[in-house]
PDB file of C-alpha atoms in Angstrom:
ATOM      1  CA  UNK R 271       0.000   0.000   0.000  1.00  0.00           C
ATOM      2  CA  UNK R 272       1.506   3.245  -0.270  1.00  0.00           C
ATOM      3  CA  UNK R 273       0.323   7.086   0.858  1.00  0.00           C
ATOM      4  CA  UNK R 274       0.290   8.178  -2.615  1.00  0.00           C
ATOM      5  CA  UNK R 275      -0.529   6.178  -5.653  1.00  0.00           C
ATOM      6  CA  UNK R 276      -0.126   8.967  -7.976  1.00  0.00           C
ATOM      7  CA  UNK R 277       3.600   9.759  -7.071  1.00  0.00           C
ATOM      8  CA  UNK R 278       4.287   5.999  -6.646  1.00  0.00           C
ATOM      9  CA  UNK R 279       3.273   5.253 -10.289  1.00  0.00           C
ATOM     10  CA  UNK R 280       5.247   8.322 -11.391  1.00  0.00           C
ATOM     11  CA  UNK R 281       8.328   7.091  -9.688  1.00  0.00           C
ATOM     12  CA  UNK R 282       7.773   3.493 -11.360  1.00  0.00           C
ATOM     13  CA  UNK R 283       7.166   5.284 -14.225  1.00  0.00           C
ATOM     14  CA  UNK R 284      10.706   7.010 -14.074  1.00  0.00           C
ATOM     15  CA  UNK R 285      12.312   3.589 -13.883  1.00  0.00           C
ATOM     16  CA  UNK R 286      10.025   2.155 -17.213  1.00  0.00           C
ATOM     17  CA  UNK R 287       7.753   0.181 -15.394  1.00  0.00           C
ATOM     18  CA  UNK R 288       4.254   1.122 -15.892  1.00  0.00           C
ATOM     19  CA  UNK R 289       1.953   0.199 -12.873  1.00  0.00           C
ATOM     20  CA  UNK R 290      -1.160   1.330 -14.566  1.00  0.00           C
ATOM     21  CA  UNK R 291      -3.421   4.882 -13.807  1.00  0.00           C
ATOM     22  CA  UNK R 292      -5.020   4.932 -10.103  1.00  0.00           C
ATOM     23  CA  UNK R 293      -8.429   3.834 -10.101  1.00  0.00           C
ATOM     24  CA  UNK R 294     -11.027   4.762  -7.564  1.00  0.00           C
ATOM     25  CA  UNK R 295     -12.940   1.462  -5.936  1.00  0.00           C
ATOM     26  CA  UNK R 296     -15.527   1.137  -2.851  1.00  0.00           C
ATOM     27  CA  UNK R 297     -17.956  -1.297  -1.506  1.00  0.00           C
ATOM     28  CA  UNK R 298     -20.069  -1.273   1.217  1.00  0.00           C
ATOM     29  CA  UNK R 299     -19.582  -3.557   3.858  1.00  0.00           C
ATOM     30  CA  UNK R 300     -20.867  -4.214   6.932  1.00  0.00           C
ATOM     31  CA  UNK R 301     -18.772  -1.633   8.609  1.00  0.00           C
ATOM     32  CA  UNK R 302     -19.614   0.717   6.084  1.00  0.00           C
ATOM     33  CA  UNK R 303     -17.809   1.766   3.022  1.00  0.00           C
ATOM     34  CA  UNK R 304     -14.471   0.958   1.929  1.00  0.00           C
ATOM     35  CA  UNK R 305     -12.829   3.253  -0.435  1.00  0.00           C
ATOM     36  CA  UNK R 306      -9.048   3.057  -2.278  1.00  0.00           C
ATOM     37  CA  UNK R 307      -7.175   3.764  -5.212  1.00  0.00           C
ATOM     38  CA  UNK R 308      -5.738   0.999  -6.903  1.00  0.00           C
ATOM     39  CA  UNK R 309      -3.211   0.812 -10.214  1.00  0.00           C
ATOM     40  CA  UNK R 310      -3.569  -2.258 -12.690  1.00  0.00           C
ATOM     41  CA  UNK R 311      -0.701  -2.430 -15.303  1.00  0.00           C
ATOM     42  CA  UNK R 312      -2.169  -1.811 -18.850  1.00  0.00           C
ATOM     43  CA  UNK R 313      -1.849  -5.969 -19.480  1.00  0.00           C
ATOM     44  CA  UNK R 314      -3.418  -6.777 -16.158  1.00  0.00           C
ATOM     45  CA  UNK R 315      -0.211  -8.390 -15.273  1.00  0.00           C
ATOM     46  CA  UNK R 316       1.550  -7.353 -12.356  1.00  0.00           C
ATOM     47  CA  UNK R 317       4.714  -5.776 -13.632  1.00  0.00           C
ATOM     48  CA  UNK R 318       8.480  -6.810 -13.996  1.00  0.00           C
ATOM     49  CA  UNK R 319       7.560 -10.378 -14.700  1.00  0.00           C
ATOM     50  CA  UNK R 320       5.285 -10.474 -11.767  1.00  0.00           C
ATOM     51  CA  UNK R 321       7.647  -9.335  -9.032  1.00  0.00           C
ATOM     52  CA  UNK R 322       5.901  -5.521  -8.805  1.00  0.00           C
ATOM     53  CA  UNK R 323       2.590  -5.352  -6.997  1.00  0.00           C
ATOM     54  CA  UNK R 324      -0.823  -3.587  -7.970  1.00  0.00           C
ATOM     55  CA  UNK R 325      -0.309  -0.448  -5.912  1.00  0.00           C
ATOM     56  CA  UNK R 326      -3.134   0.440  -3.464  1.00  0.00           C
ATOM     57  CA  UNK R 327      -4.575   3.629  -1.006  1.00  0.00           C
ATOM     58  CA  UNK R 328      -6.800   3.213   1.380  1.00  0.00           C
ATOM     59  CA  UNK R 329      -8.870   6.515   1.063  1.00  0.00           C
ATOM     60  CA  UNK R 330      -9.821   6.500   4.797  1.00  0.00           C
ATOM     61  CA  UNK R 331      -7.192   3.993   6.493  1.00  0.00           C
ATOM     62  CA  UNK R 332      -6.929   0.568   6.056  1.00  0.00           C
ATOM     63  CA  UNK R 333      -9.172  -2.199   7.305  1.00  0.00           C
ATOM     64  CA  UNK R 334      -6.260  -4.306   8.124  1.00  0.00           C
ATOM     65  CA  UNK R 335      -6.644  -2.218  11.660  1.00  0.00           C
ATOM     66  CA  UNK R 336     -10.028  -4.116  12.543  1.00  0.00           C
ATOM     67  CA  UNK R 337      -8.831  -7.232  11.923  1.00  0.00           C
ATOM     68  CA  UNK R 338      -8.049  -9.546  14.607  1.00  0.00           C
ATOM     69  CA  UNK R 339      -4.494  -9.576  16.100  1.00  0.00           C
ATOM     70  CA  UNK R 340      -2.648 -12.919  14.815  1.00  0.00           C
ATOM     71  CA  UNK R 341       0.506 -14.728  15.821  1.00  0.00           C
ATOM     72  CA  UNK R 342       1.337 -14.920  12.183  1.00  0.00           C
ATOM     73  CA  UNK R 343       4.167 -11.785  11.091  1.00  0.00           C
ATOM     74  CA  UNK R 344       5.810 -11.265   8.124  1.00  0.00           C
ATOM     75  CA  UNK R 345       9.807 -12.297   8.224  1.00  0.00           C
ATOM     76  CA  UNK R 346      10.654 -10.690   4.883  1.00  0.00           C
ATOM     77  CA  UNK R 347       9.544 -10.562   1.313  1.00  0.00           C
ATOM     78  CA  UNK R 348      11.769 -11.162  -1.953  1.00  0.00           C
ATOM     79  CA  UNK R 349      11.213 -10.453  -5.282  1.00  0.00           C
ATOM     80  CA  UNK R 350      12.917 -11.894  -8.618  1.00  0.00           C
ATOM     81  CA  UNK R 351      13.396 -11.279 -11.859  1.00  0.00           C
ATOM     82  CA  UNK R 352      15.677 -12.609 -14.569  1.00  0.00           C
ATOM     83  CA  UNK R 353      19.486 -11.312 -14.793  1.00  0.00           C
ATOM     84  CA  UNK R 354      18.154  -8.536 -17.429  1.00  0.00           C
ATOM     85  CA  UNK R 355      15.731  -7.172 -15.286  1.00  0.00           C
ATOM     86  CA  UNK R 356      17.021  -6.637 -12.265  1.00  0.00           C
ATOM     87  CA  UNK R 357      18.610  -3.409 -12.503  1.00  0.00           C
ATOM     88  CA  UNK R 358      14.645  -2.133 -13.286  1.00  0.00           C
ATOM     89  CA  UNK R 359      13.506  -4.179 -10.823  1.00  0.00           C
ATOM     90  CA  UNK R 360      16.031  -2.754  -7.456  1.00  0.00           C
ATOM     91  CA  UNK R 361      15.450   0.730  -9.220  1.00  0.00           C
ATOM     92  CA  UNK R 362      11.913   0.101  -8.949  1.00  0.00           C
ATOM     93  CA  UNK R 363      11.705  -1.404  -5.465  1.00  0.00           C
ATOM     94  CA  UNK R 364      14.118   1.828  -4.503  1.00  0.00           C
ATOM     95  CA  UNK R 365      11.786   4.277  -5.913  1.00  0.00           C
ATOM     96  CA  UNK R 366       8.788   2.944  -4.728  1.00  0.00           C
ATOM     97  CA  UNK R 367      11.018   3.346  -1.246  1.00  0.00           C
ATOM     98  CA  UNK R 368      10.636  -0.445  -0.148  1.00  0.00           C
ATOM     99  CA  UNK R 369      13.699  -0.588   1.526  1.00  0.00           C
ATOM    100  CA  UNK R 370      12.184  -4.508   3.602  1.00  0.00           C
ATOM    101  CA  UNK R 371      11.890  -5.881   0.537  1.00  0.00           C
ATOM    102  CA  UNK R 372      15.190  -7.877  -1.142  1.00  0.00           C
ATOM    103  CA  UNK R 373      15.666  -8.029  -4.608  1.00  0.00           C
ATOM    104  CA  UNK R 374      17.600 -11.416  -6.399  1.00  0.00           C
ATOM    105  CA  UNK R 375      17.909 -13.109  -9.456  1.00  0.00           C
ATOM    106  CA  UNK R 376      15.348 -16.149  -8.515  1.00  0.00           C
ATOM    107  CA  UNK R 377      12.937 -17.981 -10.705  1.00  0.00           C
ATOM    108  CA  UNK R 378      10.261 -16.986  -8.663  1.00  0.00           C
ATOM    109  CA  UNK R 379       8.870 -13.328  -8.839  1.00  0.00           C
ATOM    110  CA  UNK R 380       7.610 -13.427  -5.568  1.00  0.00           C
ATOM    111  CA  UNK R 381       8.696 -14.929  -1.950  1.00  0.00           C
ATOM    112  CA  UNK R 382       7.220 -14.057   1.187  1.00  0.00           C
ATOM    113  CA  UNK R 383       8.289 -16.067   4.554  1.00  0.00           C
ATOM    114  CA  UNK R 384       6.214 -15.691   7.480  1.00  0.00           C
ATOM    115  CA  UNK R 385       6.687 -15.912  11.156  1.00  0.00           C
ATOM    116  CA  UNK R 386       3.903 -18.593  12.779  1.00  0.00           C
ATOM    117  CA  UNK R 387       3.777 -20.427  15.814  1.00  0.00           C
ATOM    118  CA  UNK R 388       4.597 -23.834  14.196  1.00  0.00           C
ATOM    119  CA  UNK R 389       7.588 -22.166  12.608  1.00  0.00           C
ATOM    120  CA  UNK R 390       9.301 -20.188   9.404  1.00  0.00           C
ATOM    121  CA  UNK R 391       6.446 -20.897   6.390  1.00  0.00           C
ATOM    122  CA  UNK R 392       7.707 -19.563   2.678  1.00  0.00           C
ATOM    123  CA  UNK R 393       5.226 -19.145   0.270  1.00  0.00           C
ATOM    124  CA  UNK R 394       6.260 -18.665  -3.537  1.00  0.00           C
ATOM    125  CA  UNK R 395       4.670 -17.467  -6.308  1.00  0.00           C
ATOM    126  CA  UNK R 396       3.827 -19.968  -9.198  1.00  0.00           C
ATOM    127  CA  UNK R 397       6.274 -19.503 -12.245  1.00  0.00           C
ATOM    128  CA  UNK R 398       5.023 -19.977 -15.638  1.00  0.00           C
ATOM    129  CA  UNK R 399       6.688 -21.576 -18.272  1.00  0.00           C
TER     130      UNK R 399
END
């Protein structure tokens, strides 16, 4: 999520990744309405071979804070790209000032390894041929 879409997809934008044009989205639900800005690449893909997220902003706060308190927290979160692309990719990630987040040549666009109380779980994004 970031605190403005807008400069975030200008910043992407810099770097020649296109993260799409902020769209405005609500529903209702029961706790009333939800309202964000969210940016969907022109393809519909995420970008940099699936390693950049959609952006969102929460117009009024997230909802994340009246969710239940878990004993699941994020360790770290890793992103991938081939050789060619990762110059884009770290120039991307620095822009987009996501300083957690590593950046590695890895056939998977996306790792995220989580903290639980049965242990470290690592959860990959699927690759596609």
């Amino acid at each position: 999520h970031t605190s403005d879409i807008a400069q975030a997809c200008r910043a992407a934008h810099t770097q020649g990744v296109d993260l799409g044009v902020p769209q405005a989205v609500s529903r209702m639900t029961p706790r009333g309405l939800l309202e964000w800005s969210f940016s969907v690449s022109p393809t519909g893909e995420r970008p940099m071979h699936g390693a950049l997220p959609h952006l969102i902003q929460w117009a009024n706060g997230s909802p994340v804070v009246h969710m239940p308190t878990t004993a699941v927290s994020l360790e770290d979160v890793a992103l991938g790209a081939p050789a060619a692309a990762l110059p884009t990719l770290q120039a991307c990630v620095r822009a987009l000032a996501l300083p957690a987040v590593r950046v590695s040549e890895q056939a998977t666009p996306l790792c995220v390894r989580l903290s639980t109380p049965n242990g470290l779980v690592t959860l990959q994004a699927a690759t596609t041929p």
